[in-house]
Amino acid sequence: NKSTTTQKQSQQINEPKQTTKTTITPEKSTAINFTQLNNQINIIKNNGTKDKNYSIKLIGTNYDFTDRITWDGTPSNLTLIGDSNYNTKVVLNGMNNGISMFYIISGHSITFINITIVNGRSSESNIGGAITNHGIINLINASIQNNTHVLGGTYAHAYGGAIYNTGTINSYNSVFEGNNVTTYDSKYNPMLHDHVPNADVWSYGGAIYNTGTINCNNTTFNKNSAVTSTDSVEVGSYSHSYGGAIYNNGIITIINSLLIENQAYANAHSDLFGCAWSYGGAIHNNGTITIHNTILNKNYVKSIASLDTSAGSYGGAIYNNKIMEITKSSLIGNQAYTLYATMEINSFGGAIYNRGKLSISNLDLINNSVYSKFVEFGSNNGYGGAIFTTKYMHIINTRFINNSANCDMDGSAYGGAIYTENGLKVTNSIFINNTALNKGNDIYSLNKSCNYSIENNWWGNNTLNWNQSLTNINQPQSWIYLKLTTIKNNINVTENTQVKCDFNWKTDGKNITTYKNSALDNTLITYDLTNNIGKITPITTIIQNGTGITTFTGIKSGTETINLKAYNFKTNSITNITINPLKSNTKITYITPIINPGSNITIKATITNTKQENIKQGGVVIKINGKTLKDDYGQAIKIPVTNGTITYTYTIPEDYSTKKYNLTVKYLETEQYSPSEQTINFTITKTQTKTTIETIQPINPGNNLTIKANITDKNNKPVTTGYVILKINGKTLKDAKGNVIKVNVNNGKIAYNYTIPKNYSTKKYNLTVKYMGNNQNTQSEQIINFTITKAQPTITKIETISPIKAGNNLLIKANITDKNNKPVTTGYVI
């Protein structure tokens, strides 16, 4: 008995260790797959206590849901943590199996950390595609992707492609991407319509449907969509899509976040009457929303209708029906687009459609647009490229840039930036390059009698056509204008001057003193040069305290016009700067000292600036007596400047006379330097010549004397012009008419045959060859001796005499020849 009692006591002592609490750590546990995860949550629900916080670490990578997890029971706080040790993300996968993945009751919370929730799919009304929350959800580094809430039927209403929320959502550093809420008039495939008459379908919140509270910080909503589609063969076909990312009927705060490429899309087809309406490409608000430091980019609403239908698209990014405040945010490239209807189509508010209380300040509304295309019988309207409002609005410090309102088929497009039906106040804001096809490029007012104030804004130009800019609104009494000034408007090449663009002025002459959070600050200004003969550094500036400052440097001489562009759109703020060339100095440093006609002259010069620095560009021309030297084609010879110097060799024409000349070296004006020149004198002198007589052999009287001589200059080059005279014993030779014999010089040579008179006695004579010179050459002569000698002994040869009888005549014949066997022509015999 004792042993039995002891055994029972032991069992009682050990019994608590045998419960489920002994198999897990109640507050911290792990799960590697969906089965373990579901089991751990059930264990916590069944055995946990209310005052503890429970967490499950997900150490697997894929958790394929086969059932919905409902978070209820005694414990209220649960955290699911993705294992950060894995390179791949932890994915909770709904497998598109038609069930919502999580259901959280009021008073309970789940925190998702480092987790991705995908492919949840709900086909139940009031159940989100992935999560239905009546408690609290905390999303930290989480991704909610590709979840769907889809319903079909005559009066189908679907809420929240990813989350249906009546509780609280806190999202930090998380992403909602590719989630979708869809309704259609068929109970089956949305692509195979049942042609249901009087179909009326509604889709709310492509990512989130909210009637509770949402706080988003550093959260991205990307490519989420709310879609409706109907097709009726009888009366009635209605499609309504609200909030491509978020539909709000509660309270939402969004800061430091992104809403990109979300859409609300409605499609209706009816044989008799129907409509397709879409509202808020990113957000539809029927509650209270605060948005701060957030970007809404490329969101859109799109409606398409056919046959006897009407269609409308309202608020490419935001549709506001209640209370909304937007500060320090950007709405860029959003669009309201409506295509085809027979009765009426409207596209209102490319970025924002407002029919509630909307406060906006410090916004950028850029490249937003409305467009309505093709209506067969009814009206075709595109109003408010950036904002369409039915309520009075006060807009502060906001930029409206390149927004547009357009339509086709003879429709109406009003208000490129703003369309208002009930008054407006805009202050310290910017309107640049907004356009409307018909009226009101910047602002269109439906009612001229409403309360308007548009003073003290900048309209993209200092002067503009107010009739094109404003419709049913009087032009402002004063507006801000952009003043462009320079410290100096006359500078030299390479010189700098400060360029200042200044918003500190109004057309009434008053200074602007308040710039805190002004739209004028942070304006991107680009400086555009008309002639590109200068340089702006930097080429762009950001306006700070109403002012932007840059530096202009002159590069080339001339007049430069500076135009300002704001956000790359040209303004009419311009100023001119005169750029003067730098002074140059030309100095001739060398010229060949002795210059003769036909000789080469070498000219050297330096070209420097006022700082005695070598100029390394441009060229010079050379003038002699004011006449510019030219080449064989008649073109002025331009000698390039190399590192501040020029060297040029020129051949003086032989016909230049000997006298003083002016030599000018002129530096030609360039885009940086002014012209300069120097003139000096030089003298062309005659070339020294030399006459050299070739050797003359002794000659006999009556014989021809061949005289040859070479006429050369000092460089032993042949003289090609002029003539020589000849003298014997100082007496100039003359021809038969008594004229002095002149022998022309041919390529430095002369040759002349002179017959020595027979009466010249045999002796020595002086022969002079004198070059007579000309304008280019000096005279020169040479005298040599030559001898006239008797002829060499002759040879007398008597011809043969035949025998003769006495008393007969004897005929004696003889030949008298010289040594060369030439007949002797003078003298006698005995």
Short mmCIF file of N, CA and C in Angstrom, two decimals, residues 392-479:
data_model
loop_
_atom_site.label_atom_id
_atom_site.label_comp_id
_atom_site.label_asym_id
_atom_site.label_seq_id
_atom_site.Cartn_x
_atom_site.Cartn_y
_atom_site.Cartn_z
N TYR A 392 -15.34 74.62 -51.28
CA TYR A 392 -14.34 75.68 -51.13
C TYR A 392 -13.05 75.06 -50.61
N MET A 393 -11.94 75.49 -51.19
CA MET A 393 -10.64 74.97 -50.77
C MET A 393 -9.66 76.12 -50.55
N HIS A 394 -8.76 75.90 -49.60
CA HIS A 394 -7.65 76.83 -49.38
C HIS A 394 -6.36 76.05 -49.64
N ILE A 395 -5.63 76.48 -50.65
CA ILE A 395 -4.41 75.78 -51.07
C ILE A 395 -3.21 76.68 -50.77
N ILE A 396 -2.22 76.12 -50.08
CA ILE A 396 -1.07 76.91 -49.64
C ILE A 396 0.22 76.24 -50.12
N ASN A 397 1.13 77.04 -50.62
CA ASN A 397 2.50 76.58 -50.91
C ASN A 397 2.52 75.31 -51.75
N THR A 398 1.82 75.34 -52.84
CA THR A 398 1.68 74.13 -53.66
C THR A 398 2.13 74.42 -55.09
N ARG A 399 2.73 73.41 -55.69
CA ARG A 399 3.21 73.53 -57.07
C ARG A 399 2.27 72.77 -58.01
N PHE A 400 1.76 73.48 -59.01
CA PHE A 400 0.97 72.87 -60.07
C PHE A 400 1.79 72.95 -61.35
N ILE A 401 2.31 71.84 -61.81
CA ILE A 401 3.24 71.85 -62.94
C ILE A 401 2.82 70.82 -63.99
N ASN A 402 2.59 71.31 -65.19
CA ASN A 402 2.36 70.45 -66.36
C ASN A 402 1.17 69.50 -66.20
N ASN A 403 0.14 69.97 -65.55
CA ASN A 403 -1.10 69.20 -65.48
C ASN A 403 -1.97 69.55 -66.68
N SER A 404 -2.91 68.66 -67.04
CA SER A 404 -3.67 68.90 -68.26
C SER A 404 -5.07 68.33 -68.19
N ALA A 405 -5.98 69.00 -68.90
CA ALA A 405 -7.36 68.54 -69.06
C ALA A 405 -7.65 68.42 -70.54
N ASN A 406 -8.05 67.21 -70.97
CA ASN A 406 -8.26 66.97 -72.40
C ASN A 406 -9.47 66.07 -72.63
N CYS A 407 -9.96 66.12 -73.86
CA CYS A 407 -11.04 65.23 -74.28
C CYS A 407 -11.07 65.25 -75.80
N ASP A 408 -11.92 64.40 -76.38
CA ASP A 408 -12.08 64.43 -77.82
C ASP A 408 -13.57 64.47 -78.17
N MET A 409 -13.86 64.31 -79.43
CA MET A 409 -15.24 64.27 -79.92
C MET A 409 -16.04 65.51 -79.50
N ASP A 410 -15.44 66.69 -79.71
CA ASP A 410 -16.13 67.96 -79.44
C ASP A 410 -16.59 68.08 -78.00
N GLY A 411 -15.82 67.55 -77.08
CA GLY A 411 -16.17 67.64 -75.68
C GLY A 411 -15.67 68.92 -75.05
N SER A 412 -15.72 68.94 -73.72
CA SER A 412 -15.30 70.11 -72.95
C SER A 412 -14.20 69.70 -71.99
N ALA A 413 -13.09 70.43 -72.04
CA ALA A 413 -11.98 70.17 -71.13
C ALA A 413 -11.60 71.49 -70.47
N TYR A 414 -11.85 71.58 -69.16
CA TYR A 414 -11.66 72.83 -68.43
C TYR A 414 -10.74 72.59 -67.24
N GLY A 415 -9.96 73.63 -66.92
CA GLY A 415 -9.16 73.59 -65.70
C GLY A 415 -7.95 72.68 -65.80
N GLY A 416 -6.89 73.16 -66.45
CA GLY A 416 -5.69 72.32 -66.57
C GLY A 416 -5.11 71.95 -65.23
N ALA A 417 -5.17 72.87 -64.26
CA ALA A 417 -4.69 72.56 -62.91
C ALA A 417 -5.86 72.33 -61.95
N ILE A 418 -6.80 73.30 -61.91
CA ILE A 418 -7.90 73.23 -60.92
C ILE A 418 -9.23 73.54 -61.60
N TYR A 419 -10.23 72.75 -61.25
CA TYR A 419 -11.61 73.04 -61.59
C TYR A 419 -12.37 73.16 -60.28
N THR A 420 -13.03 74.31 -60.07
CA THR A 420 -13.75 74.51 -58.81
C THR A 420 -15.18 74.93 -59.08
N GLU A 421 -16.06 74.44 -58.20
CA GLU A 421 -17.47 74.80 -58.32
C GLU A 421 -17.92 75.74 -57.21
N ASN A 422 -17.05 75.97 -56.20
CA ASN A 422 -17.57 76.66 -55.02
C ASN A 422 -16.51 77.52 -54.34
N GLY A 423 -15.71 78.23 -55.09
CA GLY A 423 -14.78 79.16 -54.47
C GLY A 423 -13.42 78.54 -54.19
N LEU A 424 -12.42 79.45 -54.02
CA LEU A 424 -11.06 78.95 -53.92
C LEU A 424 -10.16 80.04 -53.37
N LYS A 425 -9.18 79.63 -52.56
CA LYS A 425 -8.11 80.54 -52.15
C LYS A 425 -6.78 79.82 -52.36
N VAL A 426 -5.91 80.45 -53.11
CA VAL A 426 -4.59 79.89 -53.38
C VAL A 426 -3.54 80.95 -53.05
N THR A 427 -2.56 80.59 -52.22
CA THR A 427 -1.52 81.55 -51.86
C THR A 427 -0.15 80.88 -51.89
N ASN A 428 0.86 81.71 -52.23
CA ASN A 428 2.26 81.25 -52.23
C ASN A 428 2.45 79.95 -53.02
N SER A 429 1.79 79.84 -54.13
CA SER A 429 1.84 78.62 -54.93
C SER A 429 2.38 78.93 -56.33
N ILE A 430 2.62 77.88 -57.07
CA ILE A 430 3.24 78.00 -58.40
C ILE A 430 2.37 77.29 -59.42
N PHE A 431 2.17 77.95 -60.55
CA PHE A 431 1.45 77.35 -61.68
C PHE A 431 2.37 77.44 -62.90
N ILE A 432 2.77 76.29 -63.45
CA ILE A 432 3.68 76.27 -64.59
C ILE A 432 3.17 75.28 -65.65
N ASN A 433 2.95 75.79 -66.84
CA ASN A 433 2.68 74.96 -68.02
C ASN A 433 1.50 74.01 -67.85
N ASN A 434 0.48 74.46 -67.16
CA ASN A 434 -0.75 73.68 -67.11
C ASN A 434 -1.60 74.03 -68.33
N THR A 435 -2.34 73.06 -68.85
CA THR A 435 -3.08 73.31 -70.08
C THR A 435 -4.46 72.67 -70.01
N ALA A 436 -5.41 73.35 -70.62
CA ALA A 436 -6.76 72.81 -70.80
C ALA A 436 -7.14 72.98 -72.26
N LEU A 437 -7.75 71.97 -72.82
CA LEU A 437 -8.09 72.02 -74.23
C LEU A 437 -8.98 73.20 -74.56
N ASN A 438 -9.89 73.53 -73.66
CA ASN A 438 -10.85 74.60 -73.95
C ASN A 438 -10.62 75.86 -73.13
N LYS A 439 -10.79 75.78 -71.84
CA LYS A 439 -10.73 77.01 -71.04
C LYS A 439 -10.00 76.74 -69.72
N GLY A 440 -9.38 77.82 -69.23
CA GLY A 440 -8.79 77.77 -67.91
C GLY A 440 -7.55 76.90 -67.83
N ASN A 441 -6.48 77.31 -68.47
CA ASN A 441 -5.26 76.50 -68.40
C ASN A 441 -4.84 76.21 -66.97
N ASP A 442 -4.98 77.23 -66.11
CA ASP A 442 -4.61 77.03 -64.70
C ASP A 442 -5.83 76.78 -63.82
N ILE A 443 -6.83 77.68 -63.88
CA ILE A 443 -8.00 77.53 -63.01
C ILE A 443 -9.27 77.82 -63.80
N TYR A 444 -10.24 76.94 -63.62
CA TYR A 444 -11.57 77.17 -64.18
C TYR A 444 -12.57 77.19 -63.03
N SER A 445 -13.40 78.22 -62.99
CA SER A 445 -14.45 78.31 -61.98
C SER A 445 -15.81 78.19 -62.65
N LEU A 446 -16.63 77.32 -62.09
CA LEU A 446 -17.98 77.16 -62.63
C LEU A 446 -18.84 78.38 -62.32
N ASN A 447 -18.58 78.99 -61.16
CA ASN A 447 -19.43 80.09 -60.69
C ASN A 447 -18.56 81.30 -60.40
N LYS A 448 -18.70 82.35 -61.20
CA LYS A 448 -17.86 83.53 -61.05
C LYS A 448 -18.18 84.31 -59.78
N SER A 449 -19.36 84.12 -59.22
CA SER A 449 -19.77 84.91 -58.05
C SER A 449 -19.26 84.35 -56.74
N CYS A 450 -18.57 83.21 -56.76
CA CYS A 450 -18.07 82.64 -55.51
C CYS A 450 -16.88 83.42 -54.97
N ASN A 451 -16.46 83.06 -53.79
CA ASN A 451 -15.37 83.73 -53.11
C ASN A 451 -14.03 83.20 -53.62
N TYR A 452 -13.23 84.10 -54.22
CA TYR A 452 -11.95 83.69 -54.77
C TYR A 452 -10.85 84.62 -54.29
N SER A 453 -9.71 84.04 -54.05
CA SER A 453 -8.51 84.82 -53.78
C SER A 453 -7.31 84.06 -54.33
N ILE A 454 -6.66 84.67 -55.32
CA ILE A 454 -5.49 84.01 -55.92
C ILE A 454 -4.30 84.97 -55.94
N GLU A 455 -4.20 85.79 -54.91
CA GLU A 455 -3.10 86.74 -54.83
C GLU A 455 -1.80 86.06 -54.42
N ASN A 456 -0.70 86.69 -54.85
CA ASN A 456 0.64 86.31 -54.38
C ASN A 456 1.01 84.87 -54.72
N ASN A 457 0.81 84.52 -55.98
CA ASN A 457 1.30 83.25 -56.51
C ASN A 457 2.22 83.54 -57.70
N TRP A 458 2.99 82.57 -58.08
CA TRP A 458 3.79 82.71 -59.30
C TRP A 458 3.19 81.84 -60.38
N TRP A 459 3.02 82.42 -61.57
CA TRP A 459 2.27 81.79 -62.64
C TRP A 459 3.18 81.30 -63.76
N GLY A 460 4.42 81.02 -63.43
CA GLY A 460 5.33 80.44 -64.41
C GLY A 460 5.99 81.46 -65.31
N ASN A 461 5.41 82.66 -65.38
CA ASN A 461 5.97 83.78 -66.14
C ASN A 461 5.64 85.06 -65.40
N ASN A 462 6.41 86.10 -65.67
CA ASN A 462 6.15 87.38 -65.04
C ASN A 462 4.95 88.09 -65.66
N THR A 463 4.72 87.83 -66.93
CA THR A 463 3.52 88.33 -67.60
C THR A 463 2.91 87.18 -68.37
N LEU A 464 1.59 87.14 -68.43
CA LEU A 464 0.93 86.07 -69.16
C LEU A 464 -0.45 86.50 -69.61
N ASN A 465 -1.07 85.69 -70.44
CA ASN A 465 -2.41 85.95 -70.93
C ASN A 465 -3.41 85.41 -69.91
N TRP A 466 -3.97 86.32 -69.13
CA TRP A 466 -4.87 85.88 -68.06
C TRP A 466 -6.14 85.25 -68.61
N ASN A 467 -6.57 85.64 -69.77
CA ASN A 467 -7.78 85.04 -70.35
C ASN A 467 -7.58 83.56 -70.65
N GLN A 468 -6.35 83.18 -70.95
CA GLN A 468 -6.07 81.77 -71.17
C GLN A 468 -5.82 81.04 -69.85
N SER A 469 -5.24 81.74 -68.91
CA SER A 469 -4.89 81.11 -67.63
C SER A 469 -6.10 80.89 -66.74
N LEU A 470 -7.00 81.88 -66.70
CA LEU A 470 -8.13 81.86 -65.76
C LEU A 470 -9.45 82.00 -66.50
N THR A 471 -10.45 81.27 -66.02
CA THR A 471 -11.80 81.39 -66.55
C THR A 471 -12.77 81.60 -65.40
N ASN A 472 -13.59 82.67 -65.52
CA ASN A 472 -14.57 83.06 -64.50
C ASN A 472 -13.91 83.44 -63.17
N ILE A 473 -12.66 83.86 -63.24
CA ILE A 473 -11.94 84.38 -62.08
C ILE A 473 -11.17 85.61 -62.53
N ASN A 474 -11.28 86.68 -61.79
CA ASN A 474 -10.55 87.89 -62.12
C ASN A 474 -9.06 87.67 -61.87
N GLN A 475 -8.27 88.31 -62.72
CA GLN A 475 -6.83 88.17 -62.53
C GLN A 475 -6.42 88.79 -61.20
N PRO A 476 -5.33 88.29 -60.60
CA PRO A 476 -4.90 88.82 -59.30
C PRO A 476 -4.44 90.27 -59.42
N GLN A 477 -4.55 90.99 -58.29
CA GLN A 477 -4.05 92.36 -58.24
C GLN A 477 -2.53 92.38 -58.18
N SER A 478 -1.95 91.39 -57.54
CA SER A 478 -0.48 91.30 -57.48
C SER A 478 -0.09 89.83 -57.52
N TRP A 479 1.04 89.60 -58.10
CA TRP A 479 1.54 88.24 -58.16
C TRP A 479 3.05 88.27 -58.05
#
